[in-house]
Amino acid sequence: MITRRAMIASAVAAGAMSSPRAWAQAGQSLAPSTVYDVAIIGAGAAGIAAARALAGAGARVIVLEARGRPGGRIVTDSQTLGLPFDVGASYIHNAPINPITALAAQQGVTVIPSDRESLALRANSRNEPRSVVNRYVAADQRLMRRSERIARSGNDQPFSAVPRDIYERRFVDLHCATDIAADADRVSVLDIASAGATDDRFPIGGFGTMMMRAATGLPVNGGAKVGHAAA
């Protein structure tokens, strides 16, 4: 499977990864009697960023996370393939202006550019020929050009209306399912066109590993399910 823009194998070089169990245990050791200024629900990327900013400003913060790990939808699997593989978010989109790039630099994480020449398409337990991969790359390029023309006309429409052949259709369906988590008929062409072709990069060691490190030292309670938040 391949996704638009990034379309590169998400497996990256092996890197050290904080233990989710150790992280959860550290969070659960917090004293329950402590009074906090702010309670943040969720230790995803937004929750971690908010906690870091507030704690840095001197606020007494606690993050409540239902899972036994931070990162939310960003998670690196280092077991299945024997090397870090991002199951969720995997690349830094538009890296030159993305704040995640600065976080990678702070952590000493190397980021590498996406490279279409390194694409691999695997189906039915085997790699497809390069000619098939090239058809999908060409389909992506046609879809982007067509979407940009539609956007310039100001006539928005569902992304599902843009494909004209089987490769374009498969690409649209896969991209919407994996990158956007929505059906193509609910995705705006204007939104697709606004993303455009950007400088996307991959963090060595995995995106989820970066989130683990970013959460280190924060007052996080793992395994804390919030059923109701009072106004």
mmCIF file of the C-alpha atoms, coordinates in Angstrom:
data_MODEL
# 
_entry.id   MODEL 
# 
loop_
_atom_site.group_PDB 
_atom_site.id 
_atom_site.type_symbol 
_atom_site.label_atom_id 
_atom_site.label_alt_id 
_atom_site.label_comp_id 
_atom_site.label_asym_id 
_atom_site.label_entity_id 
_atom_site.label_seq_id 
_atom_site.pdbx_PDB_ins_code 
_atom_site.Cartn_x 
_atom_site.Cartn_y 
_atom_site.Cartn_z 
_atom_site.occupancy 
_atom_site.B_iso_or_equiv 
_atom_site.pdbx_formal_charge 
_atom_site.auth_seq_id 
_atom_site.auth_comp_id 
_atom_site.auth_asym_id 
_atom_site.auth_atom_id 
_atom_site.pdbx_PDB_model_num 
ATOM 1   C CA . MET A 1 1   ? 0.000   0.000   0.000   1.00 0.00 ? 1   MET A CA 1 
ATOM 2   C CA . ILE A 1 2   ? 1.154   3.546   -0.656  1.00 0.00 ? 2   ILE A CA 1 
ATOM 3   C CA . THR A 1 3   ? -0.180  6.928   0.418   1.00 0.00 ? 3   THR A CA 1 
ATOM 4   C CA . ARG A 1 4   ? -0.185  10.287  -1.327  1.00 0.00 ? 4   ARG A CA 1 
ATOM 5   C CA . ARG A 1 5   ? 2.749   12.657  -0.812  1.00 0.00 ? 5   ARG A CA 1 
ATOM 6   C CA . ALA A 1 6   ? 4.771   10.449  1.500   1.00 0.00 ? 6   ALA A CA 1 
ATOM 7   C CA . MET A 1 7   ? 4.463   7.162   -0.434  1.00 0.00 ? 7   MET A CA 1 
ATOM 8   C CA . ILE A 1 8   ? 7.540   5.586   1.034   1.00 0.00 ? 8   ILE A CA 1 
ATOM 9   C CA . ALA A 1 9   ? 8.187   2.629   3.304   1.00 0.00 ? 9   ALA A CA 1 
ATOM 10  C CA . SER A 1 10  ? 7.549   3.766   6.887   1.00 0.00 ? 10  SER A CA 1 
ATOM 11  C CA . ALA A 1 11  ? 10.048  1.314   8.365   1.00 0.00 ? 11  ALA A CA 1 
ATOM 12  C CA . VAL A 1 12  ? 13.054  3.288   9.612   1.00 0.00 ? 12  VAL A CA 1 
ATOM 13  C CA . ALA A 1 13  ? 16.404  2.540   11.175  1.00 0.00 ? 13  ALA A CA 1 
ATOM 14  C CA . ALA A 1 14  ? 16.302  1.063   14.654  1.00 0.00 ? 14  ALA A CA 1 
ATOM 15  C CA . GLY A 1 15  ? 16.384  3.527   17.540  1.00 0.00 ? 15  GLY A CA 1 
ATOM 16  C CA . ALA A 1 16  ? 15.964  3.475   21.283  1.00 0.00 ? 16  ALA A CA 1 
ATOM 17  C CA . MET A 1 17  ? 12.360  3.633   22.428  1.00 0.00 ? 17  MET A CA 1 
ATOM 18  C CA . SER A 1 18  ? 11.018  4.438   25.874  1.00 0.00 ? 18  SER A CA 1 
ATOM 19  C CA . SER A 1 19  ? 8.985   1.621   27.418  1.00 0.00 ? 19  SER A CA 1 
ATOM 20  C CA . PRO A 1 20  ? 5.201   2.243   27.472  1.00 0.00 ? 20  PRO A CA 1 
ATOM 21  C CA . ARG A 1 21  ? 5.007   0.201   30.677  1.00 0.00 ? 21  ARG A CA 1 
ATOM 22  C CA . ALA A 1 22  ? 7.695   2.292   32.366  1.00 0.00 ? 22  ALA A CA 1 
ATOM 23  C CA . TRP A 1 23  ? 6.006   5.450   31.144  1.00 0.00 ? 23  TRP A CA 1 
ATOM 24  C CA . ALA A 1 24  ? 2.608   4.379   32.513  1.00 0.00 ? 24  ALA A CA 1 
ATOM 25  C CA . GLN A 1 25  ? 4.075   3.351   35.857  1.00 0.00 ? 25  GLN A CA 1 
ATOM 26  C CA . ALA A 1 26  ? 5.864   6.674   36.190  1.00 0.00 ? 26  ALA A CA 1 
ATOM 27  C CA . GLY A 1 27  ? 2.621   8.524   35.570  1.00 0.00 ? 27  GLY A CA 1 
ATOM 28  C CA . GLN A 1 28  ? 0.648   6.429   38.041  1.00 0.00 ? 28  GLN A CA 1 
ATOM 29  C CA . SER A 1 29  ? 3.147   7.199   40.807  1.00 0.00 ? 29  SER A CA 1 
ATOM 30  C CA . LEU A 1 30  ? 1.892   10.781  41.066  1.00 0.00 ? 30  LEU A CA 1 
ATOM 31  C CA . ALA A 1 31  ? 0.373   11.698  44.419  1.00 0.00 ? 31  ALA A CA 1 
ATOM 32  C CA . PRO A 1 32  ? -3.439  11.779  44.071  1.00 0.00 ? 32  PRO A CA 1 
ATOM 33  C CA . SER A 1 33  ? -3.711  14.520  46.706  1.00 0.00 ? 33  SER A CA 1 
ATOM 34  C CA . THR A 1 34  ? -1.731  17.038  44.645  1.00 0.00 ? 34  THR A CA 1 
ATOM 35  C CA . VAL A 1 35  ? -3.668  20.127  43.553  1.00 0.00 ? 35  VAL A CA 1 
ATOM 36  C CA . TYR A 1 36  ? -3.276  21.063  39.881  1.00 0.00 ? 36  TYR A CA 1 
ATOM 37  C CA . ASP A 1 37  ? -4.037  24.249  37.971  1.00 0.00 ? 37  ASP A CA 1 
ATOM 38  C CA . VAL A 1 38  ? -4.850  22.431  34.734  1.00 0.00 ? 38  VAL A CA 1 
ATOM 39  C CA . ALA A 1 39  ? -5.961  18.896  33.864  1.00 0.00 ? 39  ALA A CA 1 
ATOM 40  C CA . ILE A 1 40  ? -5.345  17.884  30.253  1.00 0.00 ? 40  ILE A CA 1 
ATOM 41  C CA . ILE A 1 41  ? -7.353  14.952  28.915  1.00 0.00 ? 41  ILE A CA 1 
ATOM 42  C CA . GLY A 1 42  ? -5.330  12.869  26.494  1.00 0.00 ? 42  GLY A CA 1 
ATOM 43  C CA . ALA A 1 43  ? -1.583  12.442  25.993  1.00 0.00 ? 43  ALA A CA 1 
ATOM 44  C CA . GLY A 1 44  ? -1.669  12.660  22.221  1.00 0.00 ? 44  GLY A CA 1 
ATOM 45  C CA . ALA A 1 45  ? 0.529   15.149  20.380  1.00 0.00 ? 45  ALA A CA 1 
ATOM 46  C CA . ALA A 1 46  ? -1.747  18.083  21.297  1.00 0.00 ? 46  ALA A CA 1 
ATOM 47  C CA . GLY A 1 47  ? -1.967  17.050  24.950  1.00 0.00 ? 47  GLY A CA 1 
ATOM 48  C CA . ILE A 1 48  ? 1.789   16.621  25.211  1.00 0.00 ? 48  ILE A CA 1 
ATOM 49  C CA . ALA A 1 49  ? 2.417   20.003  23.555  1.00 0.00 ? 49  ALA A CA 1 
ATOM 50  C CA . ALA A 1 50  ? -0.078  21.721  25.867  1.00 0.00 ? 50  ALA A CA 1 
ATOM 51  C CA . ALA A 1 51  ? 1.441   20.099  28.949  1.00 0.00 ? 51  ALA A CA 1 
ATOM 52  C CA . ARG A 1 52  ? 4.966   21.095  27.938  1.00 0.00 ? 52  ARG A CA 1 
ATOM 53  C CA . ALA A 1 53  ? 3.927   24.700  27.305  1.00 0.00 ? 53  ALA A CA 1 
ATOM 54  C CA . LEU A 1 54  ? 1.923   25.052  30.517  1.00 0.00 ? 54  LEU A CA 1 
ATOM 55  C CA . ALA A 1 55  ? 4.513   23.331  32.693  1.00 0.00 ? 55  ALA A CA 1 
ATOM 56  C CA . GLY A 1 56  ? 7.170   25.539  31.149  1.00 0.00 ? 56  GLY A CA 1 
ATOM 57  C CA . ALA A 1 57  ? 5.122   28.577  32.154  1.00 0.00 ? 57  ALA A CA 1 
ATOM 58  C CA . GLY A 1 58  ? 4.993   27.380  35.748  1.00 0.00 ? 58  GLY A CA 1 
ATOM 59  C CA . ALA A 1 59  ? 1.481   25.909  35.863  1.00 0.00 ? 59  ALA A CA 1 
ATOM 60  C CA . ARG A 1 60  ? 0.770   22.788  37.904  1.00 0.00 ? 60  ARG A CA 1 
ATOM 61  C CA . VAL A 1 61  ? -0.390  20.394  35.195  1.00 0.00 ? 61  VAL A CA 1 
ATOM 62  C CA . ILE A 1 62  ? -1.583  16.802  35.074  1.00 0.00 ? 62  ILE A CA 1 
ATOM 63  C CA . VAL A 1 63  ? -2.324  14.813  31.909  1.00 0.00 ? 63  VAL A CA 1 
ATOM 64  C CA . LEU A 1 64  ? -4.934  12.036  32.084  1.00 0.00 ? 64  LEU A CA 1 
ATOM 65  C CA . GLU A 1 65  ? -4.396  9.310   29.475  1.00 0.00 ? 65  GLU A CA 1 
ATOM 66  C CA . ALA A 1 66  ? -6.545  6.177   29.102  1.00 0.00 ? 66  ALA A CA 1 
ATOM 67  C CA . ARG A 1 67  ? -3.874  4.194   27.254  1.00 0.00 ? 67  ARG A CA 1 
ATOM 68  C CA . GLY A 1 68  ? -0.726  2.795   28.740  1.00 0.00 ? 68  GLY A CA 1 
ATOM 69  C CA . ARG A 1 69  ? 1.386   4.957   26.442  1.00 0.00 ? 69  ARG A CA 1 
ATOM 70  C CA . PRO A 1 70  ? 1.517   8.540   25.152  1.00 0.00 ? 70  PRO A CA 1 
ATOM 71  C CA . GLY A 1 71  ? 1.136   9.593   21.535  1.00 0.00 ? 71  GLY A CA 1 
ATOM 72  C CA . GLY A 1 72  ? -2.530  8.891   20.807  1.00 0.00 ? 72  GLY A CA 1 
ATOM 73  C CA . ARG A 1 73  ? -2.764  7.868   17.153  1.00 0.00 ? 73  ARG A CA 1 
ATOM 74  C CA . ILE A 1 74  ? 1.008   8.239   16.828  1.00 0.00 ? 74  ILE A CA 1 
ATOM 75  C CA . VAL A 1 75  ? 2.583   4.909   17.755  1.00 0.00 ? 75  VAL A CA 1 
ATOM 76  C CA . THR A 1 76  ? 5.770   3.140   16.707  1.00 0.00 ? 76  THR A CA 1 
ATOM 77  C CA . ASP A 1 77  ? 5.772   -0.669  16.601  1.00 0.00 ? 77  ASP A CA 1 
ATOM 78  C CA . SER A 1 78  ? 9.303   -1.988  17.142  1.00 0.00 ? 78  SER A CA 1 
ATOM 79  C CA . GLN A 1 79  ? 8.370   -5.658  17.571  1.00 0.00 ? 79  GLN A CA 1 
ATOM 80  C CA . THR A 1 80  ? 6.429   -6.922  14.540  1.00 0.00 ? 80  THR A CA 1 
ATOM 81  C CA . LEU A 1 81  ? 9.043   -6.232  11.852  1.00 0.00 ? 81  LEU A CA 1 
ATOM 82  C CA . GLY A 1 82  ? 12.113  -6.220  14.072  1.00 0.00 ? 82  GLY A CA 1 
ATOM 83  C CA . LEU A 1 83  ? 12.675  -2.504  13.498  1.00 0.00 ? 83  LEU A CA 1 
ATOM 84  C CA . PRO A 1 84  ? 10.663  0.664   14.207  1.00 0.00 ? 84  PRO A CA 1 
ATOM 85  C CA . PHE A 1 85  ? 7.548   0.928   12.052  1.00 0.00 ? 85  PHE A CA 1 
ATOM 86  C CA . ASP A 1 86  ? 5.026   3.744   12.446  1.00 0.00 ? 86  ASP A CA 1 
ATOM 87  C CA . VAL A 1 87  ? 1.483   2.405   12.594  1.00 0.00 ? 87  VAL A CA 1 
ATOM 88  C CA . GLY A 1 88  ? -0.084  5.858   12.804  1.00 0.00 ? 88  GLY A CA 1 
ATOM 89  C CA . ALA A 1 89  ? 1.452   9.158   11.686  1.00 0.00 ? 89  ALA A CA 1 
ATOM 90  C CA . SER A 1 90  ? 4.805   8.457   10.058  1.00 0.00 ? 90  SER A CA 1 
ATOM 91  C CA . TYR A 1 91  ? 6.137   11.558  8.327   1.00 0.00 ? 91  TYR A CA 1 
ATOM 92  C CA . ILE A 1 92  ? 6.649   15.240  9.095   1.00 0.00 ? 92  ILE A CA 1 
ATOM 93  C CA . HIS A 1 93  ? 4.477   17.034  6.562   1.00 0.00 ? 93  HIS A CA 1 
ATOM 94  C CA . ASN A 1 94  ? 5.888   20.271  5.117   1.00 0.00 ? 94  ASN A CA 1 
ATOM 95  C CA . ALA A 1 95  ? 8.938   19.850  7.319   1.00 0.00 ? 95  ALA A CA 1 
ATOM 96  C CA . PRO A 1 96  ? 10.544  23.315  6.887   1.00 0.00 ? 96  PRO A CA 1 
ATOM 97  C CA . ILE A 1 97  ? 7.619   25.035  8.649   1.00 0.00 ? 97  ILE A CA 1 
ATOM 98  C CA . ASN A 1 98  ? 6.377   22.169  10.818  1.00 0.00 ? 98  ASN A CA 1 
ATOM 99  C CA . PRO A 1 99  ? 7.109   22.588  14.573  1.00 0.00 ? 99  PRO A CA 1 
ATOM 100 C CA . ILE A 1 100 ? 7.719   18.833  14.808  1.00 0.00 ? 100 ILE A CA 1 
ATOM 101 C CA . THR A 1 101 ? 10.959  19.459  12.893  1.00 0.00 ? 101 THR A CA 1 
ATOM 102 C CA . ALA A 1 102 ? 12.187  21.624  15.767  1.00 0.00 ? 102 ALA A CA 1 
ATOM 103 C CA . LEU A 1 103 ? 11.197  18.904  18.240  1.00 0.00 ? 103 LEU A CA 1 
ATOM 104 C CA . ALA A 1 104 ? 13.214  16.372  16.237  1.00 0.00 ? 104 ALA A CA 1 
ATOM 105 C CA . ALA A 1 105 ? 16.234  18.681  16.363  1.00 0.00 ? 105 ALA A CA 1 
ATOM 106 C CA . GLN A 1 106 ? 15.844  19.124  20.132  1.00 0.00 ? 106 GLN A CA 1 
ATOM 107 C CA . GLN A 1 107 ? 15.840  15.344  20.566  1.00 0.00 ? 107 GLN A CA 1 
ATOM 108 C CA . GLY A 1 108 ? 18.782  14.843  18.223  1.00 0.00 ? 108 GLY A CA 1 
ATOM 109 C CA . VAL A 1 109 ? 16.607  12.847  15.824  1.00 0.00 ? 109 VAL A CA 1 
ATOM 110 C CA . THR A 1 110 ? 17.749  12.646  12.209  1.00 0.00 ? 110 THR A CA 1 
ATOM 111 C CA . VAL A 1 111 ? 15.041  13.241  9.606   1.00 0.00 ? 111 VAL A CA 1 
ATOM 112 C CA . ILE A 1 112 ? 15.295  11.966  6.046   1.00 0.00 ? 112 ILE A CA 1 
ATOM 113 C CA . PRO A 1 113 ? 13.442  13.197  2.935   1.00 0.00 ? 113 PRO A CA 1 
ATOM 114 C CA . SER A 1 114 ? 10.801  11.122  1.209   1.00 0.00 ? 114 SER A CA 1 
ATOM 115 C CA . ASP A 1 115 ? 12.073  9.525   -1.981  1.00 0.00 ? 115 ASP A CA 1 
ATOM 116 C CA . ARG A 1 116 ? 9.774   8.206   -4.680  1.00 0.00 ? 116 ARG A CA 1 
ATOM 117 C CA . GLU A 1 117 ? 12.583  6.171   -6.174  1.00 0.00 ? 117 GLU A CA 1 
ATOM 118 C CA . SER A 1 118 ? 12.534  4.038   -3.013  1.00 0.00 ? 118 SER A CA 1 
ATOM 119 C CA . LEU A 1 119 ? 8.836   3.219   -3.219  1.00 0.00 ? 119 LEU A CA 1 
ATOM 120 C CA . ALA A 1 120 ? 7.682   -0.350  -2.827  1.00 0.00 ? 120 ALA A CA 1 
ATOM 121 C CA . LEU A 1 121 ? 4.169   -1.639  -3.413  1.00 0.00 ? 121 LEU A CA 1 
ATOM 122 C CA . ARG A 1 122 ? 3.451   -4.989  -1.811  1.00 0.00 ? 122 ARG A CA 1 
ATOM 123 C CA . ALA A 1 123 ? 0.369   -7.076  -2.591  1.00 0.00 ? 123 ALA A CA 1 
ATOM 124 C CA . ASN A 1 124 ? -0.440  -10.763 -2.147  1.00 0.00 ? 124 ASN A CA 1 
ATOM 125 C CA . SER A 1 125 ? 2.800   -11.333 -0.201  1.00 0.00 ? 125 SER A CA 1 
ATOM 126 C CA . ARG A 1 126 ? 5.048   -10.056 -2.980  1.00 0.00 ? 126 ARG A CA 1 
ATOM 127 C CA . ASN A 1 127 ? 6.441   -6.797  -4.298  1.00 0.00 ? 127 ASN A CA 1 
ATOM 128 C CA . GLU A 1 128 ? 4.721   -5.456  -7.382  1.00 0.00 ? 128 GLU A CA 1 
ATOM 129 C CA . PRO A 1 129 ? 6.874   -4.594  -10.433 1.00 0.00 ? 129 PRO A CA 1 
ATOM 130 C CA . ARG A 1 130 ? 8.251   -1.081  -10.689 1.00 0.00 ? 130 ARG A CA 1 
ATOM 131 C CA . SER A 1 131 ? 5.934   -0.479  -13.650 1.00 0.00 ? 131 SER A CA 1 
ATOM 132 C CA . VAL A 1 132 ? 2.904   -0.875  -11.364 1.00 0.00 ? 132 VAL A CA 1 
ATOM 133 C CA . VAL A 1 133 ? 4.395   1.489   -8.779  1.00 0.00 ? 133 VAL A CA 1 
ATOM 134 C CA . ASN A 1 134 ? 4.995   4.043   -11.525 1.00 0.00 ? 134 ASN A CA 1 
ATOM 135 C CA . ARG A 1 135 ? 1.328   3.876   -12.529 1.00 0.00 ? 135 ARG A CA 1 
ATOM 136 C CA . TYR A 1 136 ? 0.303   4.867   -9.004  1.00 0.00 ? 136 TYR A CA 1 
ATOM 137 C CA . VAL A 1 137 ? 2.889   7.653   -8.890  1.00 0.00 ? 137 VAL A CA 1 
ATOM 138 C CA . ALA A 1 138 ? 1.561   8.968   -12.207 1.00 0.00 ? 138 ALA A CA 1 
ATOM 139 C CA . ALA A 1 139 ? -2.011  8.681   -10.905 1.00 0.00 ? 139 ALA A CA 1 
ATOM 140 C CA . ASP A 1 140 ? -1.069  10.787  -7.872  1.00 0.00 ? 140 ASP A CA 1 
ATOM 141 C CA . GLN A 1 141 ? 0.441   13.468  -10.089 1.00 0.00 ? 141 GLN A CA 1 
ATOM 142 C CA . ARG A 1 142 ? -2.614  13.587  -12.362 1.00 0.00 ? 142 ARG A CA 1 
ATOM 143 C CA . LEU A 1 143 ? -4.959  13.791  -9.382  1.00 0.00 ? 143 LEU A CA 1 
ATOM 144 C CA . MET A 1 144 ? -3.028  16.683  -7.868  1.00 0.00 ? 144 MET A CA 1 
ATOM 145 C CA . ARG A 1 145 ? -2.955  18.652  -11.129 1.00 0.00 ? 145 ARG A CA 1 
ATOM 146 C CA . ARG A 1 146 ? -6.683  18.085  -11.655 1.00 0.00 ? 146 ARG A CA 1 
ATOM 147 C CA . SER A 1 147 ? -7.499  18.998  -8.045  1.00 0.00 ? 147 SER A CA 1 
ATOM 148 C CA . GLU A 1 148 ? -5.488  22.208  -8.313  1.00 0.00 ? 148 GLU A CA 1 
ATOM 149 C CA . ARG A 1 149 ? -7.350  23.188  -11.501 1.00 0.00 ? 149 ARG A CA 1 
ATOM 150 C CA . ILE A 1 150 ? -10.686 22.567  -9.785  1.00 0.00 ? 150 ILE A CA 1 
ATOM 151 C CA . ALA A 1 151 ? -9.558  24.582  -6.761  1.00 0.00 ? 151 ALA A CA 1 
ATOM 152 C CA . ARG A 1 152 ? -8.539  27.537  -8.939  1.00 0.00 ? 152 ARG A CA 1 
ATOM 153 C CA . SER A 1 153 ? -12.029 27.552  -10.444 1.00 0.00 ? 153 SER A CA 1 
ATOM 154 C CA . GLY A 1 154 ? -13.504 27.893  -6.958  1.00 0.00 ? 154 GLY A CA 1 
ATOM 155 C CA . ASN A 1 155 ? -15.886 25.009  -7.645  1.00 0.00 ? 155 ASN A CA 1 
ATOM 156 C CA . ASP A 1 156 ? -15.411 22.685  -4.690  1.00 0.00 ? 156 ASP A CA 1 
ATOM 157 C CA . GLN A 1 157 ? -16.488 19.058  -4.969  1.00 0.00 ? 157 GLN A CA 1 
ATOM 158 C CA . PRO A 1 158 ? -15.840 15.729  -3.245  1.00 0.00 ? 158 PRO A CA 1 
ATOM 159 C CA . PHE A 1 159 ? -12.452 14.178  -3.910  1.00 0.00 ? 159 PHE A CA 1 
ATOM 160 C CA . SER A 1 160 ? -14.327 11.043  -5.009  1.00 0.00 ? 160 SER A CA 1 
ATOM 161 C CA . ALA A 1 161 ? -15.408 12.909  -8.171  1.00 0.00 ? 161 ALA A CA 1 
ATOM 162 C CA . VAL A 1 162 ? -11.836 13.503  -9.355  1.00 0.00 ? 162 VAL A CA 1 
ATOM 163 C CA . PRO A 1 163 ? -10.547 10.011  -10.358 1.00 0.00 ? 163 PRO A CA 1 
ATOM 164 C CA . ARG A 1 164 ? -10.936 8.903   -13.981 1.00 0.00 ? 164 ARG A CA 1 
ATOM 165 C CA . ASP A 1 165 ? -9.389  5.424   -14.019 1.00 0.00 ? 165 ASP A CA 1 
ATOM 166 C CA . ILE A 1 166 ? -8.871  2.423   -11.757 1.00 0.00 ? 166 ILE A CA 1 
ATOM 167 C CA . TYR A 1 167 ? -5.415  3.512   -10.552 1.00 0.00 ? 167 TYR A CA 1 
ATOM 168 C CA . GLU A 1 168 ? -6.661  6.963   -9.631  1.00 0.00 ? 168 GLU A CA 1 
ATOM 169 C CA . ARG A 1 169 ? -9.702  5.462   -7.890  1.00 0.00 ? 169 ARG A CA 1 
ATOM 170 C CA . ARG A 1 170 ? -7.590  3.054   -5.850  1.00 0.00 ? 170 ARG A CA 1 
ATOM 171 C CA . PHE A 1 171 ? -5.167  5.807   -4.957  1.00 0.00 ? 171 PHE A CA 1 
ATOM 172 C CA . VAL A 1 172 ? -7.935  8.166   -3.795  1.00 0.00 ? 172 VAL A CA 1 
ATOM 173 C CA . ASP A 1 173 ? -9.615  5.485   -1.690  1.00 0.00 ? 173 ASP A CA 1 
ATOM 174 C CA . LEU A 1 174 ? -6.341  4.426   -0.081  1.00 0.00 ? 174 LEU A CA 1 
ATOM 175 C CA . HIS A 1 175 ? -5.167  7.968   0.569   1.00 0.00 ? 175 HIS A CA 1 
ATOM 176 C CA . CYS A 1 176 ? -8.451  9.018   2.160   1.00 0.00 ? 176 CYS A CA 1 
ATOM 177 C CA . ALA A 1 177 ? -8.589  5.897   4.324   1.00 0.00 ? 177 ALA A CA 1 
ATOM 178 C CA . THR A 1 178 ? -4.983  5.994   5.538   1.00 0.00 ? 178 THR A CA 1 
ATOM 179 C CA . ASP A 1 179 ? -4.068  9.698   5.574   1.00 0.00 ? 179 ASP A CA 1 
ATOM 180 C CA . ILE A 1 180 ? -7.405  11.351  6.338   1.00 0.00 ? 180 ILE A CA 1 
ATOM 181 C CA . ALA A 1 181 ? -9.504  8.579   7.931   1.00 0.00 ? 181 ALA A CA 1 
ATOM 182 C CA . ALA A 1 182 ? -12.541 9.571   5.879   1.00 0.00 ? 182 ALA A CA 1 
ATOM 183 C CA . ASP A 1 183 ? -14.415 8.364   2.818   1.00 0.00 ? 183 ASP A CA 1 
ATOM 184 C CA . ALA A 1 184 ? -13.458 10.137  -0.403  1.00 0.00 ? 184 ALA A CA 1 
ATOM 185 C CA . ASP A 1 185 ? -16.968 11.535  -0.862  1.00 0.00 ? 185 ASP A CA 1 
ATOM 186 C CA . ARG A 1 186 ? -16.533 13.460  2.409   1.00 0.00 ? 186 ARG A CA 1 
ATOM 187 C CA . VAL A 1 187 ? -13.167 14.984  1.490   1.00 0.00 ? 187 VAL A CA 1 
ATOM 188 C CA . SER A 1 188 ? -12.997 18.419  -0.143  1.00 0.00 ? 188 SER A CA 1 
ATOM 189 C CA . VAL A 1 189 ? -10.976 18.891  -3.320  1.00 0.00 ? 189 VAL A CA 1 
ATOM 190 C CA . LEU A 1 190 ? -10.057 22.356  -2.025  1.00 0.00 ? 190 LEU A CA 1 
ATOM 191 C CA . ASP A 1 191 ? -8.469  20.753  1.019   1.00 0.00 ? 191 ASP A CA 1 
ATOM 192 C CA . ILE A 1 192 ? -6.545  18.258  -1.120  1.00 0.00 ? 192 ILE A CA 1 
ATOM 193 C CA . ALA A 1 193 ? -5.278  21.025  -3.406  1.00 0.00 ? 193 ALA A CA 1 
ATOM 194 C CA . SER A 1 194 ? -4.226  23.214  -0.474  1.00 0.00 ? 194 SER A CA 1 
ATOM 195 C CA . ALA A 1 195 ? -1.873  20.483  0.767   1.00 0.00 ? 195 ALA A CA 1 
ATOM 196 C CA . GLY A 1 196 ? 0.001   20.370  -2.524  1.00 0.00 ? 196 GLY A CA 1 
ATOM 197 C CA . ALA A 1 197 ? 3.423   18.805  -2.930  1.00 0.00 ? 197 ALA A CA 1 
ATOM 198 C CA . THR A 1 198 ? 5.563   19.608  0.092   1.00 0.00 ? 198 THR A CA 1 
ATOM 199 C CA . ASP A 1 199 ? 8.880   18.681  1.638   1.00 0.00 ? 199 ASP A CA 1 
ATOM 200 C CA . ASP A 1 200 ? 7.897   15.655  3.744   1.00 0.00 ? 200 ASP A CA 1 
ATOM 201 C CA . ARG A 1 201 ? 10.476  13.901  5.919   1.00 0.00 ? 201 ARG A CA 1 
ATOM 202 C CA . PHE A 1 202 ? 10.677  10.809  8.103   1.00 0.00 ? 202 PHE A CA 1 
ATOM 203 C CA . PRO A 1 203 ? 12.159  10.737  11.629  1.00 0.00 ? 203 PRO A CA 1 
ATOM 204 C CA . ILE A 1 204 ? 14.724  7.970   12.111  1.00 0.00 ? 204 ILE A CA 1 
ATOM 205 C CA . GLY A 1 205 ? 13.524  5.750   14.942  1.00 0.00 ? 205 GLY A CA 1 
ATOM 206 C CA . GLY A 1 206 ? 9.846   6.491   14.456  1.00 0.00 ? 206 GLY A CA 1 
ATOM 207 C CA . PHE A 1 207 ? 7.334   9.265   15.053  1.00 0.00 ? 207 PHE A CA 1 
ATOM 208 C CA . GLY A 1 208 ? 5.875   7.449   18.062  1.00 0.00 ? 208 GLY A CA 1 
ATOM 209 C CA . THR A 1 209 ? 9.318   7.235   19.639  1.00 0.00 ? 209 THR A CA 1 
ATOM 210 C CA . MET A 1 210 ? 9.546   11.023  19.444  1.00 0.00 ? 210 MET A CA 1 
ATOM 211 C CA . MET A 1 211 ? 6.211   11.346  21.264  1.00 0.00 ? 211 MET A CA 1 
ATOM 212 C CA . MET A 1 212 ? 7.438   8.977   23.989  1.00 0.00 ? 212 MET A CA 1 
ATOM 213 C CA . ARG A 1 213 ? 10.483  11.153  24.522  1.00 0.00 ? 213 ARG A CA 1 
ATOM 214 C CA . ALA A 1 214 ? 8.444   14.364  24.448  1.00 0.00 ? 214 ALA A CA 1 
ATOM 215 C CA . ALA A 1 215 ? 6.235   12.999  27.243  1.00 0.00 ? 215 ALA A CA 1 
ATOM 216 C CA . THR A 1 216 ? 9.183   12.019  29.433  1.00 0.00 ? 216 THR A CA 1 
ATOM 217 C CA . GLY A 1 217 ? 9.183   14.009  32.663  1.00 0.00 ? 217 GLY A CA 1 
ATOM 218 C CA . LEU A 1 218 ? 5.633   15.261  32.248  1.00 0.00 ? 218 LEU A CA 1 
ATOM 219 C CA . PRO A 1 219 ? 3.077   14.609  35.022  1.00 0.00 ? 219 PRO A CA 1 
ATOM 220 C CA . VAL A 1 220 ? 1.041   12.019  33.139  1.00 0.00 ? 220 VAL A CA 1 
ATOM 221 C CA . ASN A 1 221 ? -1.309  9.415   34.599  1.00 0.00 ? 221 ASN A CA 1 
ATOM 222 C CA . GLY A 1 222 ? -1.555  6.406   32.289  1.00 0.00 ? 222 GLY A CA 1 
ATOM 223 C CA . GLY A 1 223 ? -4.624  4.184   32.502  1.00 0.00 ? 223 GLY A CA 1 
ATOM 224 C CA . ALA A 1 224 ? -6.770  7.135   33.579  1.00 0.00 ? 224 ALA A CA 1 
ATOM 225 C CA . LYS A 1 225 ? -10.132 6.956   31.793  1.00 0.00 ? 225 LYS A CA 1 
ATOM 226 C CA . VAL A 1 226 ? -12.183 10.148  31.981  1.00 0.00 ? 226 VAL A CA 1 
ATOM 227 C CA . GLY A 1 227 ? -15.933 9.537   31.791  1.00 0.00 ? 227 GLY A CA 1 
ATOM 228 C CA . HIS A 1 228 ? -17.142 13.065  32.513  1.00 0.00 ? 228 HIS A CA 1 
ATOM 229 C CA . ALA A 1 229 ? -15.587 16.516  32.602  1.00 0.00 ? 229 ALA A CA 1 
ATOM 230 C CA . ALA A 1 230 ? -17.479 19.164  34.572  1.00 0.00 ? 230 ALA A CA 1 
ATOM 231 C CA . ALA A 1 231 ? -17.821 22.621  33.050  1.00 0.00 ? 231 ALA A CA 1 
# 
